JSON list of C-alpha atoms in Angstrom, two decimals:
[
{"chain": "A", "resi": 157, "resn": "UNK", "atom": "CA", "xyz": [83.63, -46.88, 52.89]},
{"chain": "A", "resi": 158, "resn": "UNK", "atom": "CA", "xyz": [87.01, -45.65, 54.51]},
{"chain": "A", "resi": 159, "resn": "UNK", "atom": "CA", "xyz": [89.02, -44.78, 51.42]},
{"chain": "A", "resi": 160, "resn": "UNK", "atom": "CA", "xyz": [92.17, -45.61, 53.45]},
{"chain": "A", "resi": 161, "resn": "UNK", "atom": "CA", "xyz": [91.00, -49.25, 53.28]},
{"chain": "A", "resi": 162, "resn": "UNK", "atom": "CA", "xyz": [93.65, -51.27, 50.64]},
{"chain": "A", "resi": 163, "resn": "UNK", "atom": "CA", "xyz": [91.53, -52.09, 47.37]},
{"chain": "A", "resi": 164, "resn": "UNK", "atom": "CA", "xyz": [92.08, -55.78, 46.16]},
{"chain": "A", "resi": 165, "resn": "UNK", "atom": "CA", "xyz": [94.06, -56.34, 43.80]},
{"chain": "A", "resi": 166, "resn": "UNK", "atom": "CA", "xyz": [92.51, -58.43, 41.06]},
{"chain": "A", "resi": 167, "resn": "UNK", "atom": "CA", "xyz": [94.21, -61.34, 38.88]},
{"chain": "A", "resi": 168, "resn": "UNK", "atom": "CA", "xyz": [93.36, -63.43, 35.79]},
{"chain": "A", "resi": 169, "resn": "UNK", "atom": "CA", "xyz": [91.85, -65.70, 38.66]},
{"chain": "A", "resi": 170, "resn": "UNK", "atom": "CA", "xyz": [89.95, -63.52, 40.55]},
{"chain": "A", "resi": 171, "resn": "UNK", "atom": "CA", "xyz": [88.81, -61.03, 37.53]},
{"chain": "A", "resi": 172, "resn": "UNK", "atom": "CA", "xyz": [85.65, -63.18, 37.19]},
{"chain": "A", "resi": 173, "resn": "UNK", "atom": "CA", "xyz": [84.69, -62.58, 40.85]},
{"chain": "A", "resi": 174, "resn": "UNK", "atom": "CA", "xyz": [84.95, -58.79, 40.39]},
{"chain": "A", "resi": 175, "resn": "UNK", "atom": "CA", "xyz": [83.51, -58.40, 37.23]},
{"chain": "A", "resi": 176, "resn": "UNK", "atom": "CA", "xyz": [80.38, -59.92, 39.18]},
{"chain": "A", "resi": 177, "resn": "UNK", "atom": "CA", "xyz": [80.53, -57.60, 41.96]},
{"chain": "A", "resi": 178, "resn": "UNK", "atom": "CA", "xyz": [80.47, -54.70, 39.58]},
{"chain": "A", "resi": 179, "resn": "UNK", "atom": "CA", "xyz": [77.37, -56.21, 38.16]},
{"chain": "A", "resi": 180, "resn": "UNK", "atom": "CA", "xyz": [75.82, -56.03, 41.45]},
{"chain": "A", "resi": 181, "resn": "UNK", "atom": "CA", "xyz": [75.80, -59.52, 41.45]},
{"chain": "A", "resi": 182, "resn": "UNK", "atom": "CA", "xyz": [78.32, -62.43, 43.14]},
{"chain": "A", "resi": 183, "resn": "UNK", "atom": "CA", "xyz": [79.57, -65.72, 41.48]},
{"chain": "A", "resi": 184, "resn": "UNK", "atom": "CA", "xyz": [81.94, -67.78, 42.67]},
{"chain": "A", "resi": 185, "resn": "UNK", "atom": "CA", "xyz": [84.12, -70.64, 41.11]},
{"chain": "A", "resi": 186, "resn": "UNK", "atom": "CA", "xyz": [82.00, -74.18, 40.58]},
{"chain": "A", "resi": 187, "resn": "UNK", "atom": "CA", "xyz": [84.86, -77.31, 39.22]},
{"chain": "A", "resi": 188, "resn": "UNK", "atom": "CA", "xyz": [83.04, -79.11, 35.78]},
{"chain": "A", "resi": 189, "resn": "UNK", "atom": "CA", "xyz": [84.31, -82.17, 37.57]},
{"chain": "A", "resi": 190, "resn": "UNK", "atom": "CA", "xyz": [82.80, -82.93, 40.96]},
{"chain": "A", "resi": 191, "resn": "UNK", "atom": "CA", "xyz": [80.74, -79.86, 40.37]},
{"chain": "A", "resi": 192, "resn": "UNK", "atom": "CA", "xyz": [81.45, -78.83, 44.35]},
{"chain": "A", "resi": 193, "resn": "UNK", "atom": "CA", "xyz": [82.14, -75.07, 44.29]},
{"chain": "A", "resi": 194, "resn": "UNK", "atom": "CA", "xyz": [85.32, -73.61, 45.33]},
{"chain": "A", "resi": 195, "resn": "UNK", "atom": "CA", "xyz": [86.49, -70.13, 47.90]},
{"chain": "A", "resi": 196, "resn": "UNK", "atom": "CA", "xyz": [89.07, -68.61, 47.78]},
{"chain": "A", "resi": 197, "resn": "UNK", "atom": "CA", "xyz": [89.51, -68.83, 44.05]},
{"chain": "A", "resi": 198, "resn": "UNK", "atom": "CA", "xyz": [92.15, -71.21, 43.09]},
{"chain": "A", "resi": 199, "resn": "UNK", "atom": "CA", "xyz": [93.91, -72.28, 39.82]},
{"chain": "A", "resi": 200, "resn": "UNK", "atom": "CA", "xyz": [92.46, -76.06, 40.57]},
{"chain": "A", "resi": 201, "resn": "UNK", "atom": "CA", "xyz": [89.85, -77.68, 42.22]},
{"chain": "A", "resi": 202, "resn": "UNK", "atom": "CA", "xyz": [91.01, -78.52, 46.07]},
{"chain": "A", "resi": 203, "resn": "UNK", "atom": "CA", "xyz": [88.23, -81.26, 46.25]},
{"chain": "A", "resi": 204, "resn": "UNK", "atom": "CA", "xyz": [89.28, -83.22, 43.40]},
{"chain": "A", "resi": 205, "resn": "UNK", "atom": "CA", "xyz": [91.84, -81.73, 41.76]},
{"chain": "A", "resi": 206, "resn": "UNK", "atom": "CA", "xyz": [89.97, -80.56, 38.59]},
{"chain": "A", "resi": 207, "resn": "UNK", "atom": "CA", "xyz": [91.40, -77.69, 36.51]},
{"chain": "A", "resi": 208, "resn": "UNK", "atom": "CA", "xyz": [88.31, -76.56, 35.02]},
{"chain": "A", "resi": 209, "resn": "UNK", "atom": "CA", "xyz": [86.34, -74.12, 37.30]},
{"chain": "A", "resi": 210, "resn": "UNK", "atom": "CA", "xyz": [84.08, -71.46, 35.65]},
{"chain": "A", "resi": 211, "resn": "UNK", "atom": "CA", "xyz": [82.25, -68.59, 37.61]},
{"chain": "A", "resi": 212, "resn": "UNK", "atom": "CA", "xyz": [78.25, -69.38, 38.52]},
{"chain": "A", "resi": 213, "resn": "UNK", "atom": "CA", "xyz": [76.35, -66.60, 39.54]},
{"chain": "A", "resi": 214, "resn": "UNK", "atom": "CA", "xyz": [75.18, -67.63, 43.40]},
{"chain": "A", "resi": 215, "resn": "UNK", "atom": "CA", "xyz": [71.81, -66.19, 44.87]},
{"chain": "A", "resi": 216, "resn": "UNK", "atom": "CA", "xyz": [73.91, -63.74, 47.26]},
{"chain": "A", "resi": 217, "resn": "UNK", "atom": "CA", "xyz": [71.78, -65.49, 50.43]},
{"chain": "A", "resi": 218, "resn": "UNK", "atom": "CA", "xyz": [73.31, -67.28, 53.11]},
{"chain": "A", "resi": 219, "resn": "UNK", "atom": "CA", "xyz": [73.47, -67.84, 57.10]},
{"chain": "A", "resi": 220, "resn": "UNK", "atom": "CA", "xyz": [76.34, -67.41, 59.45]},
{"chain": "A", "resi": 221, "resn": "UNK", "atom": "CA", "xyz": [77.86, -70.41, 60.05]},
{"chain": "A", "resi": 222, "resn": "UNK", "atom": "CA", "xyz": [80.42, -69.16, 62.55]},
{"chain": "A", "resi": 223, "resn": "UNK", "atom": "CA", "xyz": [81.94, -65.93, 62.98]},
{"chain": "A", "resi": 224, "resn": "UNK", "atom": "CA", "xyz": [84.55, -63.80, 65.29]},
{"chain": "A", "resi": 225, "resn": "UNK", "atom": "CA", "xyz": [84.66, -59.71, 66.36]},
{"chain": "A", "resi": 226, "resn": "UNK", "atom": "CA", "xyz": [87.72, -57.77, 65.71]},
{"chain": "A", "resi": 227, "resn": "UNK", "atom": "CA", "xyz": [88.60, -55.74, 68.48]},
{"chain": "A", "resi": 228, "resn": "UNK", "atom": "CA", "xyz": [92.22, -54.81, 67.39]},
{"chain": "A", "resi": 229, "resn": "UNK", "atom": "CA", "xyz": [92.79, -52.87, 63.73]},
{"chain": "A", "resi": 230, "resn": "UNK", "atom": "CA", "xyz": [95.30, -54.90, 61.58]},
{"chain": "A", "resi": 231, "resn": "UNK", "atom": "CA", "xyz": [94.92, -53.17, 58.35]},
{"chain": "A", "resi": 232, "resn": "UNK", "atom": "CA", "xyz": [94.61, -49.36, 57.70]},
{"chain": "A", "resi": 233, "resn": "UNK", "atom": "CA", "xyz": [90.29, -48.66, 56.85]},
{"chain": "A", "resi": 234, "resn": "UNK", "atom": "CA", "xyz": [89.22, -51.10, 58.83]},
{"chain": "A", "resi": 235, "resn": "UNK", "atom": "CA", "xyz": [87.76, -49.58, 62.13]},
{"chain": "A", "resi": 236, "resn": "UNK", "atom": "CA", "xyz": [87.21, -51.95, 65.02]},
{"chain": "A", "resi": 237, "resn": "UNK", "atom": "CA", "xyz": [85.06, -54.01, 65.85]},
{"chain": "A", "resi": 238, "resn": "UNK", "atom": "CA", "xyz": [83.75, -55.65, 63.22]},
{"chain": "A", "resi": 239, "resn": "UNK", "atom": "CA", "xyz": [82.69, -58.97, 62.64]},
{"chain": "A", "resi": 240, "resn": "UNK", "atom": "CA", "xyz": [83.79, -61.46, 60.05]},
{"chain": "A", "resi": 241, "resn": "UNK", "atom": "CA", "xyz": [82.78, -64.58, 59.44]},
{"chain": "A", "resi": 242, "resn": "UNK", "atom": "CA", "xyz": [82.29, -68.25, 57.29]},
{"chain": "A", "resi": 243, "resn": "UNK", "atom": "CA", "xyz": [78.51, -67.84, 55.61]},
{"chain": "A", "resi": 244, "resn": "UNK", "atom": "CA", "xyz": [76.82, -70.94, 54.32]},
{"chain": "A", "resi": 245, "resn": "UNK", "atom": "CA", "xyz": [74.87, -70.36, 50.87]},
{"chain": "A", "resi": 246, "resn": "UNK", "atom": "CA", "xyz": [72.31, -72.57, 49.88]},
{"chain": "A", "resi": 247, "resn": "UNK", "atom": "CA", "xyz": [73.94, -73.42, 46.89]},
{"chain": "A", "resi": 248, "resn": "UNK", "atom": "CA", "xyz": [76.44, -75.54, 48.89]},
{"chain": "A", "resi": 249, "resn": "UNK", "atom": "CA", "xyz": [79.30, -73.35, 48.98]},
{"chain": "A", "resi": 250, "resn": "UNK", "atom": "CA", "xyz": [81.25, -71.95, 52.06]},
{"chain": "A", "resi": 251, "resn": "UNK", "atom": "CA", "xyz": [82.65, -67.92, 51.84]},
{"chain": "A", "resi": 252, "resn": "UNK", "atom": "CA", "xyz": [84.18, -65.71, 53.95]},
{"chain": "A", "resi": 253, "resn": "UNK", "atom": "CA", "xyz": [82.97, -61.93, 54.53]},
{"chain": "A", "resi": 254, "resn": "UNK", "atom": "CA", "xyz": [82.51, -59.30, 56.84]},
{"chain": "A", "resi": 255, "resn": "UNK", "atom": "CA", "xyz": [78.79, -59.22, 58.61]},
{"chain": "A", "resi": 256, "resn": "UNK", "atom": "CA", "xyz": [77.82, -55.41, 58.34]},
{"chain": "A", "resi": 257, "resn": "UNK", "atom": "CA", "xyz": [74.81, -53.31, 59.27]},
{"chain": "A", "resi": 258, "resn": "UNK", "atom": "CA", "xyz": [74.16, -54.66, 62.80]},
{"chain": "A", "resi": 259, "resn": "UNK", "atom": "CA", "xyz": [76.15, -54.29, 65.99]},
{"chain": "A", "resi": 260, "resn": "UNK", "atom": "CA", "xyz": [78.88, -57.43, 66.35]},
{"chain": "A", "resi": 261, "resn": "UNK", "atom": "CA", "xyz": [76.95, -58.29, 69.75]},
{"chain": "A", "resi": 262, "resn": "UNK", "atom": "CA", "xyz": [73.94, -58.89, 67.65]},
{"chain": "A", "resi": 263, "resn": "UNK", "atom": "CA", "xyz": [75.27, -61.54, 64.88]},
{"chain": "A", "resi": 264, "resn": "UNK", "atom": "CA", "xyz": [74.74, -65.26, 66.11]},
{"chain": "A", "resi": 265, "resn": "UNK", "atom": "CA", "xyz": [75.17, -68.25, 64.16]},
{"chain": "A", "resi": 266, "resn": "UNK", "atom": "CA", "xyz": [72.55, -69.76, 61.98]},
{"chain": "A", "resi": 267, "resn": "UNK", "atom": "CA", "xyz": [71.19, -65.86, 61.76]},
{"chain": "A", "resi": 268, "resn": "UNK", "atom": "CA", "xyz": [70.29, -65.13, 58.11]},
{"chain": "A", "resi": 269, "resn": "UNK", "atom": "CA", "xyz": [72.74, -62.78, 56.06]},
{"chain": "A", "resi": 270, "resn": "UNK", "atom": "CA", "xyz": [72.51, -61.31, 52.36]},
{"chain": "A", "resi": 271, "resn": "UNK", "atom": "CA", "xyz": [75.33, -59.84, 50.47]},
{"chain": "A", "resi": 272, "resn": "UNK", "atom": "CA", "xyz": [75.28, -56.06, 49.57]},
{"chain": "A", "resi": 273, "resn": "UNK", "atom": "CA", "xyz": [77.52, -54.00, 48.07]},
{"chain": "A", "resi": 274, "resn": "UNK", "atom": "CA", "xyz": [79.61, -50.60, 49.04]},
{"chain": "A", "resi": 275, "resn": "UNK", "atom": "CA", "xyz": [81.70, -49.12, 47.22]},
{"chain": "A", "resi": 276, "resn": "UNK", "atom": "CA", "xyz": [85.21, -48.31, 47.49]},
{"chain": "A", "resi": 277, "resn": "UNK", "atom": "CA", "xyz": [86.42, -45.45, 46.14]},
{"chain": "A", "resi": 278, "resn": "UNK", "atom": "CA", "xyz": [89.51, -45.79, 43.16]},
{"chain": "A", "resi": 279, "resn": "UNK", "atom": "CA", "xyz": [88.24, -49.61, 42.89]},
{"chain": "A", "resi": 280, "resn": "UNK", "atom": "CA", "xyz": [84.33, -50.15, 42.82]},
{"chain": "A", "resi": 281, "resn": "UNK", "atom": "CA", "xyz": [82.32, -52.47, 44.67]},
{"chain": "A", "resi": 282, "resn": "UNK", "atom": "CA", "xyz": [83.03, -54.56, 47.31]},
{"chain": "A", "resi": 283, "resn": "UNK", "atom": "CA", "xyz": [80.82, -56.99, 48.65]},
{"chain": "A", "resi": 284, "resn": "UNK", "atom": "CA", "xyz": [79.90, -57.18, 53.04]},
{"chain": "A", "resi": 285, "resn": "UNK", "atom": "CA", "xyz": [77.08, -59.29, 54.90]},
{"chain": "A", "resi": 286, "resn": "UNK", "atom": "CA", "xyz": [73.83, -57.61, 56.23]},
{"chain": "A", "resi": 287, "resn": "UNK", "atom": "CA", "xyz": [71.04, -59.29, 57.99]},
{"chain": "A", "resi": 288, "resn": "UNK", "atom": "CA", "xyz": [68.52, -60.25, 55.70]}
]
């Protein structure tokens, strides 16, 4: 991974989310209340309003559910195109990642992703896409 690429910058929020990835593993925030989960991480639950929302581990499957090439570098580390896009986990939940290890003319909604994990340097892992 392009070390020029900015490394997140992790809060009491988002800690949980990390820790995960550095486990090799993703969770993301589920609310005790109306048990929807919830990404981004936020400090309540935008379905209901619900302050309590632990980290579940998720399986780390998913399928695009719509995505977009980026033609036009933004951000320092991040070498055009690439693809990002929504992902739909069978869990329920909705997240937001870049699709890697395929060209961007091959990605096509409903096509079956799994998360993986690439390190970058000075932070640790960071999770991307792949086709499954």
């Amino acid at each position: 991974m392009d070390p020029s690429r900015p490394a997140p910058t992790p809060s009491p929020l988002t800690e949980p989310y990390w820790a995960a990835c550095r486990r090799g593993g993703l969770a993301l925030q589920r609310c005790a209340g109306c048990r929807r989960f919830v990404h981004f991480p936020e400090p309540r639950c935008p379905f209901c309003g619900g302050a309590d929302l632990p980290y579940e581990a998720v399986s780390g499957r998913g399928s695009v559910h719509t995505f977009t090439v980026v033609h036009r570098s933004f951000l320092p580390g991040f070498e055009p195109p690439y693809t990002v896009a929504w992902l739909d986990l069978p869990e329920g939940a909705r997240v937001f990642g870049d699709v890697t290890g395929c060209p961007p003319e091959d990605v096509r909604i409903g096509m079956p992703v799994r998360v993986r994990f690439a390190e970058l340097p000075g932070f640790g892992p960071i999770p991307h896409w792949s086709p499954a």
